[in-house]
PDB file of C-alpha atoms in Angstrom:
ATOM      1  CA  ARG A   1     114.307  54.448  74.608  1.00 53.00           C
ATOM      2  CA  ARG A   2     113.699  52.374  71.469  1.00 60.00           C
ATOM      3  CA  GLU A   3     116.713  50.225  72.246  1.00 63.00           C
ATOM      4  CA  LEU A   4     115.256  49.327  75.655  1.00 60.00           C
ATOM      5  CA  ARG A   5     111.986  48.255  74.064  1.00 61.00           C
ATOM      6  CA  ASP A   6     113.814  46.147  71.504  1.00 64.00           C
ATOM      7  CA  HIS A   7     115.515  44.178  74.275  1.00 64.00           C
ATOM      8  CA  LEU A   8     112.149  43.398  75.902  1.00 62.00           C
ATOM      9  CA  GLY A   9     110.670  42.006  72.739  1.00 59.00           C
ATOM     10  CA  TYR A  10     107.141  42.435  71.397  1.00 59.00           C
ATOM     11  CA  SER A  11     105.443  39.949  73.649  1.00 58.00           C
ATOM     12  CA  ARG A  12     106.143  41.815  76.858  1.00 59.00           C
ATOM     13  CA  ASN A  13     103.848  44.326  78.517  1.00 62.00           C
ATOM     14  CA  PHE A  14     105.593  47.691  78.366  1.00 56.00           C
ATOM     15  CA  THR A  15     103.523  49.148  81.211  1.00 61.00           C
ATOM     16  CA  SER A  16     105.001  46.841  83.809  1.00 64.00           C
ATOM     17  CA  TYR A  17     108.524  48.122  83.126  1.00 61.00           C
ATOM     18  CA  GLY A  18     109.824  51.541  83.899  1.00 62.00           C
ATOM     19  CA  ILE A  19     112.585  53.660  85.368  1.00 63.00           C
ATOM     20  CA  ILE A  20     112.371  55.121  88.845  1.00 64.00           C
ATOM     21  CA  GLY A  21     114.473  58.169  89.479  1.00 66.00           C
ATOM     22  CA  ASN A  22     115.460  59.530  92.866  1.00 70.00           C
ATOM     23  CA  SER A  23     116.836  63.040  93.183  1.00 74.00           C
ATOM     24  CA  GLU A  24     119.109  64.251  95.889  1.00 77.00           C
ATOM     25  CA  ILE A  25     120.145  67.791  96.678  1.00 79.00           C
ATOM     26  CA  TRP A  26     123.560  68.594  95.306  1.00 79.00           C
ATOM     27  CA  PRO A  27     125.794  70.953  97.252  1.00 82.00           C
ATOM     28  CA  LEU A  28     125.739  74.525  95.979  1.00 77.00           C
ATOM     29  CA  THR A  29     128.600  75.722  93.853  1.00 79.00           C
ATOM     30  CA  PRO A  30     130.503  78.763  95.137  1.00 73.00           C
ATOM     31  CA  PHE A  31     128.681  80.965  92.603  1.00 71.00           C
ATOM     32  CA  GLN A  32     125.254  79.655  93.747  1.00 74.00           C
ATOM     33  CA  ARG A  33     126.207  80.107  97.377  1.00 70.00           C
ATOM     34  CA  ALA A  34     127.318  83.704  96.728  1.00 62.00           C
ATOM     35  CA  TYR A  35     124.111  84.433  94.798  1.00 67.00           C
ATOM     36  CA  ALA A  36     121.995  83.005  97.641  1.00 68.00           C
ATOM     37  CA  GLU A  37     123.833  85.213 100.134  1.00 60.00           C
ATOM     38  CA  ILE A  38     123.369  88.293  97.977  1.00 58.00           C
ATOM     39  CA  THR A  39     119.658  87.717  97.429  1.00 64.00           C
ATOM     40  CA  SER A  40     119.036  86.924 101.090  1.00 68.00           C
ATOM     41  CA  GLY A  41     120.959  90.081 102.105  1.00 68.00           C
ATOM     42  CA  LYS A  42     118.817  92.299  99.911  1.00 73.00           C
ATOM     43  CA  PRO A  43     116.802  93.808 102.823  1.00 73.00           C
ATOM     44  CA  MET A  44     120.026  94.605 104.615  1.00 74.00           C
ATOM     45  CA  LEU A  45     121.384  96.304 101.514  1.00 79.00           C
ATOM     46  CA  VAL A  46     118.210  98.329 101.052  1.00 81.00           C
ATOM     47  CA  SER A  47     118.173  99.401 104.716  1.00 79.00           C
ATOM     48  CA  PHE A  48     121.829 100.377 104.433  1.00 82.00           C
ATOM     49  CA  MET A  49     121.105 102.526 101.395  1.00 86.00           C
ATOM     50  CA  MET A  50     118.155 104.135 103.103  1.00 88.00           C
ATOM     51  CA  TYR A  51     120.280 104.892 106.158  1.00 88.00           C
ATOM     52  CA  PHE A  52     122.866 106.426 103.844  1.00 89.00           C
ATOM     53  CA  GLY A  53     120.244 108.689 102.257  1.00 90.00           C
ATOM     54  CA  PHE A  54     118.643 109.634 105.556  1.00 91.00           C
ATOM     55  CA  CYS A  55     122.087 110.663 106.933  1.00 90.00           C
ATOM     56  CA  PHE A  56     122.453 113.201 104.139  1.00 90.00           C
ATOM     57  CA  LEU A  57     118.833 114.293 104.537  1.00 90.00           C
ATOM     58  CA  VAL A  58     119.187 115.159 108.239  1.00 91.00           C
ATOM     59  CA  ALA A  59     122.519 116.845 107.624  1.00 91.00           C
ATOM     60  CA  PHE A  60     120.835 119.085 105.053  1.00 88.00           C
ATOM     61  CA  SER A  61     118.732 120.632 107.878  1.00 87.00           C
ATOM     62  CA  VAL A  62     121.877 122.453 109.037  1.00 89.00           C
ATOM     63  CA  VAL A  63     122.417 124.174 105.700  1.00 89.00           C
ATOM     64  CA  PHE A  64     119.509 126.604 105.993  1.00 85.00           C
ATOM     65  CA  VAL A  65     120.424 127.506 109.556  1.00 86.00           C
ATOM     66  CA  LEU A  66     123.987 128.257 108.567  1.00 88.00           C
ATOM     67  CA  GLU A  67     122.961 130.128 105.383  1.00 89.00           C
ATOM     68  CA  GLU A  68     120.813 132.449 107.504  1.00 86.00           C
ATOM     69  CA  LYS A  69     123.681 132.887 109.966  1.00 84.00           C
ATOM     70  CA  VAL A  70     126.261 133.651 107.213  1.00 86.00           C
ATOM     71  CA  SER A  71     123.993 135.979 105.197  1.00 86.00           C
ATOM     72  CA  GLY A  72     122.818 137.851 108.305  1.00 85.00           C
ATOM     73  CA  THR A  73     119.112 137.166 107.872  1.00 83.00           C
ATOM     74  CA  ARG A  74     118.894 135.611 111.288  1.00 80.00           C
ATOM     75  CA  HIS A  75     120.307 138.820 112.796  1.00 81.00           C
ATOM     76  CA  LEU A  76     117.693 140.826 110.859  1.00 82.00           C
ATOM     77  CA  GLN A  77     114.952 138.551 112.174  1.00 84.00           C
ATOM     78  CA  GLN A  78     116.153 139.098 115.732  1.00 82.00           C
ATOM     79  CA  LEU A  79     116.245 142.882 115.171  1.00 85.00           C
ATOM     80  CA  CYS A  80     112.617 142.717 113.986  1.00 87.00           C
ATOM     81  CA  GLY A  81     111.633 141.075 117.307  1.00 88.00           C
ATOM     82  CA  LEU A  82     111.701 137.346 116.511  1.00 86.00           C
ATOM     83  CA  SER A  83     112.481 135.398 119.648  1.00 89.00           C
ATOM     84  CA  PRO A  84     115.359 132.856 119.411  1.00 87.00           C
ATOM     85  CA  ILE A  85     113.066 130.216 120.890  1.00 90.00           C
ATOM     86  CA  VAL A  86     110.498 130.739 118.189  1.00 90.00           C
ATOM     87  CA  TYR A  87     113.259 130.695 115.517  1.00 88.00           C
ATOM     88  CA  TRP A  88     114.713 127.389 116.674  1.00 87.00           C
ATOM     89  CA  CYS A  89     111.293 125.768 117.214  1.00 90.00           C
ATOM     90  CA  VAL A  90     110.135 126.721 113.732  1.00 90.00           C
ATOM     91  CA  SER A  91     113.379 125.557 112.223  1.00 89.00           C
ATOM     92  CA  PHE A  92     113.124 122.234 114.047  1.00 92.00           C
ATOM     93  CA  VAL A  93     109.457 121.682 113.120  1.00 94.00           C
ATOM     94  CA  TYR A  94     110.196 122.502 109.446  1.00 93.00           C
ATOM     95  CA  ASP A  95     113.112 120.032 109.370  1.00 92.00           C
ATOM     96  CA  VAL A  96     111.022 117.310 111.026  1.00 93.00           C
ATOM     97  CA  ILE A  97     108.178 117.828 108.540  1.00 95.00           C
ATOM     98  CA  MET A  98     110.629 117.533 105.636  1.00 94.00           C
ATOM     99  CA  TYR A  99     112.177 114.384 107.136  1.00 94.00           C
ATOM    100  CA  CYS A 100     108.777 112.806 107.803  1.00 94.00           C
ATOM    101  CA  THR A 101     107.731 113.535 104.216  1.00 95.00           C
ATOM    102  CA  ALA A 102     110.835 111.731 102.952  1.00 93.00           C
ATOM    103  CA  VAL A 103     110.179 108.739 105.209  1.00 93.00           C
ATOM    104  CA  LEU A 104     106.563 108.528 104.065  1.00 93.00           C
ATOM    105  CA  LEU A 105     107.573 108.795 100.412  1.00 93.00           C
ATOM    106  CA  SER A 106     110.078 105.985 100.839  1.00 91.00           C
ATOM    107  CA  MET A 107     107.362 103.830 102.422  1.00 90.00           C
ATOM    108  CA  VAL A 108     104.970 104.607  99.542  1.00 91.00           C
ATOM    109  CA  ILE A 109     107.633 103.569  97.060  1.00 90.00           C
ATOM    110  CA  MET A 110     108.287 100.331  98.925  1.00 86.00           C
ATOM    111  CA  ALA A 111     104.594  99.618  99.092  1.00 87.00           C
ATOM    112  CA  ALA A 112     104.197 100.362  95.371  1.00 89.00           C
ATOM    113  CA  PHE A 113     106.948  97.844  94.558  1.00 83.00           C
ATOM    114  CA  GLN A 114     105.584  95.417  97.139  1.00 78.00           C
ATOM    115  CA  TYR A 115     108.822  95.241  99.071  1.00 77.00           C
ATOM    116  CA  TYR A 116     107.428  93.559 102.155  1.00 75.00           C
ATOM    117  CA  PRO A 117     110.481  93.409 104.419  1.00 75.00           C
ATOM    118  CA  PHE A 118     109.714  97.065 105.261  1.00 78.00           C
ATOM    119  CA  VAL A 119     106.007  97.581 104.668  1.00 79.00           C
ATOM    120  CA  SER A 120     104.408  94.346 105.850  1.00 79.00           C
ATOM    121  CA  LYS A 121     102.044  94.501 108.807  1.00 83.00           C
ATOM    122  CA  THR A 122     104.659  93.212 111.238  1.00 82.00           C
ATOM    123  CA  HIS A 123     107.522  95.414 110.033  1.00 80.00           C
ATOM    124  CA  ILE A 124     105.906  98.748 109.273  1.00 86.00           C
ATOM    125  CA  THR A 125     105.647  99.945 112.876  1.00 88.00           C
ATOM    126  CA  PRO A 126     109.230  99.175 113.881  1.00 84.00           C
ATOM    127  CA  PHE A 127     110.475 100.679 110.635  1.00 85.00           C
ATOM    128  CA  LEU A 128     108.494 103.903 111.208  1.00 89.00           C
ATOM    129  CA  LEU A 129     109.575 104.166 114.865  1.00 89.00           C
ATOM    130  CA  ALA A 130     113.247 103.566 114.051  1.00 86.00           C
ATOM    131  CA  SER A 131     113.204 106.030 111.150  1.00 89.00           C
ATOM    132  CA  LEU A 132     111.414 108.751 113.127  1.00 90.00           C
ATOM    133  CA  GLY A 133     113.628 108.180 116.171  1.00 89.00           C
ATOM    134  CA  PHE A 134     116.715 108.491 114.046  1.00 89.00           C
ATOM    135  CA  GLY A 135     115.374 111.664 112.390  1.00 91.00           C
ATOM    136  CA  LEU A 136     114.347 113.409 115.611  1.00 91.00           C
ATOM    137  CA  ASN A 137     117.583 112.552 117.342  1.00 89.00           C
ATOM    138  CA  SER A 138     119.811 113.492 114.454  1.00 90.00           C
ATOM    139  CA  ILE A 139     118.037 116.766 113.573  1.00 91.00           C
ATOM    140  CA  SER A 140     118.113 118.013 117.142  1.00 89.00           C
ATOM    141  CA  SER A 141     121.742 117.041 117.764  1.00 89.00           C
ATOM    142  CA  LEU A 142     122.920 118.423 114.413  1.00 89.00           C
ATOM    143  CA  GLN A 143     121.247 121.758 115.064  1.00 87.00           C
ATOM    144  CA  LEU A 144     123.146 121.978 118.343  1.00 87.00           C
ATOM    145  CA  VAL A 145     126.427 121.206 116.591  1.00 89.00           C
ATOM    146  CA  SER A 146     125.723 123.709 113.818  1.00 86.00           C
ATOM    147  CA  ARG A 147     127.162 126.495 115.987  1.00 85.00           C
ATOM    148  CA  LEU A 148     130.636 125.049 115.434  1.00 89.00           C
ATOM    149  CA  PHE A 149     130.632 125.754 111.696  1.00 89.00           C
ATOM    150  CA  ARG A 150     130.791 128.879 109.595  1.00 88.00           C
ATOM    151  CA  SER A 151     130.487 127.361 106.138  1.00 89.00           C
ATOM    152  CA  PRO A 152     127.222 125.593 105.221  1.00 89.00           C
ATOM    153  CA  SER A 153     128.797 123.296 102.655  1.00 89.00           C
ATOM    154  CA  LEU A 154     131.583 122.180 105.033  1.00 91.00           C
ATOM    155  CA  ALA A 155     129.045 121.583 107.782  1.00 91.00           C
ATOM    156  CA  TYR A 156     126.838 119.533 105.424  1.00 91.00           C
ATOM    157  CA  VAL A 157     129.657 117.203 104.370  1.00 92.00           C
ATOM    158  CA  VAL A 158     131.222 116.841 107.831  1.00 92.00           C
ATOM    159  CA  LEU A 159     127.927 116.230 109.612  1.00 91.00           C
ATOM    160  CA  ALA A 160     126.542 113.823 107.005  1.00 92.00           C
ATOM    161  CA  CYS A 161     129.730 111.732 106.989  1.00 92.00           C
ATOM    162  CA  SER A 162     130.046 111.796 110.782  1.00 92.00           C
ATOM    163  CA  THR A 163     126.452 110.715 111.244  1.00 91.00           C
ATOM    164  CA  PHE A 164     126.910 107.908 108.738  1.00 91.00           C
ATOM    165  CA  ILE A 165     130.200 106.709 110.233  1.00 93.00           C
ATOM    166  CA  MET A 166     128.962 106.812 113.864  1.00 89.00           C
ATOM    167  CA  GLY A 167     125.878 104.762 112.915  1.00 85.00           C
ATOM    168  CA  LEU A 168     127.929 102.327 110.879  1.00 86.00           C
ATOM    169  CA  ILE A 169     130.453 101.793 113.695  1.00 87.00           C
ATOM    170  CA  SER A 170     127.702 101.210 116.222  1.00 81.00           C
ATOM    171  CA  LEU A 171     126.048  98.602 113.981  1.00 78.00           C
ATOM    172  CA  ILE A 172     129.361  96.836 113.365  1.00 80.00           C
ATOM    173  CA  ILE A 173     130.056  96.648 117.092  1.00 79.00           C
ATOM    174  CA  VAL A 174     126.596  95.236 117.823  1.00 74.00           C
ATOM    175  CA  PHE A 175     126.647  92.660 115.080  1.00 73.00           C
ATOM    176  CA  SER A 176     130.209  91.548 115.726  1.00 75.00           C
ATOM    177  CA  LEU A 177     129.345  90.962 119.392  1.00 74.00           C
ATOM    178  CA  ASP A 178     126.229  89.151 118.300  1.00 70.00           C
ATOM    179  CA  ILE A 179     128.267  86.804 116.058  1.00 69.00           C
ATOM    180  CA  GLN A 180     130.718  85.945 118.838  1.00 72.00           C
ATOM    181  CA  ASN A 181     127.907  84.526 120.978  1.00 67.00           C
ATOM    182  CA  ASP A 182     130.079  84.722 124.116  1.00 73.00           C
ATOM    183  CA  SER A 183     128.541  84.535 127.568  1.00 75.00           C
ATOM    184  CA  GLU A 184     130.948  87.201 128.892  1.00 75.00           C
ATOM    185  CA  THR A 185     129.925  89.788 126.328  1.00 76.00           C
ATOM    186  CA  GLU A 186     126.226  88.899 126.197  1.00 77.00           C
ATOM    187  CA  MET A 187     125.228  91.541 128.755  1.00 80.00           C
ATOM    188  CA  LEU A 188     127.244  94.193 126.955  1.00 78.00           C
ATOM    189  CA  ASN A 189     125.776  93.086 123.639  1.00 75.00           C
ATOM    190  CA  ASN A 190     122.192  93.363 124.906  1.00 77.00           C
ATOM    191  CA  ALA A 191     122.845  96.822 126.325  1.00 78.00           C
ATOM    192  CA  LEU A 192     124.365  97.990 123.040  1.00 72.00           C
ATOM    193  CA  LYS A 193     121.478  96.474 121.050  1.00 70.00           C
ATOM    194  CA  ASN A 194     118.966  98.363 123.170  1.00 70.00           C
ATOM    195  CA  THR A 195     120.969 101.554 122.760  1.00 68.00           C
ATOM    196  CA  PHE A 196     121.962 101.462 119.088  1.00 61.00           C
ATOM    197  CA  VAL A 197     119.452  99.209 117.381  1.00 57.00           C
TER     198      VAL A 197
END
């Protein structure tokens, strides 16, 4: 900076001289591009992890039913006059209450950390409806399938993994059809989106 002033001399007005800089956007490096993709995919990662946890949560509802079946307490309840309809309704209501408690706790945690992709005014209702729909559907279908198992631990692992894999496959199919953007598969894609997502 001093060398530039020396070339101008002492008789010149320094305020009439200056340097103008223009900045242009440089292309992102591969590391910066990968970081941008990771940070923009954070809501998808969080929803994937929540789905993973909810799959194991709904599969846990089968454990108590099978424990009562294996230990014989359900047979004792039926001998004491408990109707099978009352037994299954109470079991279903209990599992739904436990699932709703977990969903509400996850929403409280997201609100506490101000994670707005899930708890903002525009996203809270679809998130609640999707979570509750998944829970009600999974709990009722898993209780129907529980008759196929004799071991509670085996049923828990098989049903949790199968629920997770079926949901993952359906999402992969929908999103791969969405990426193709083909007019021939557009009607199939919309039908699958309405069904799975």
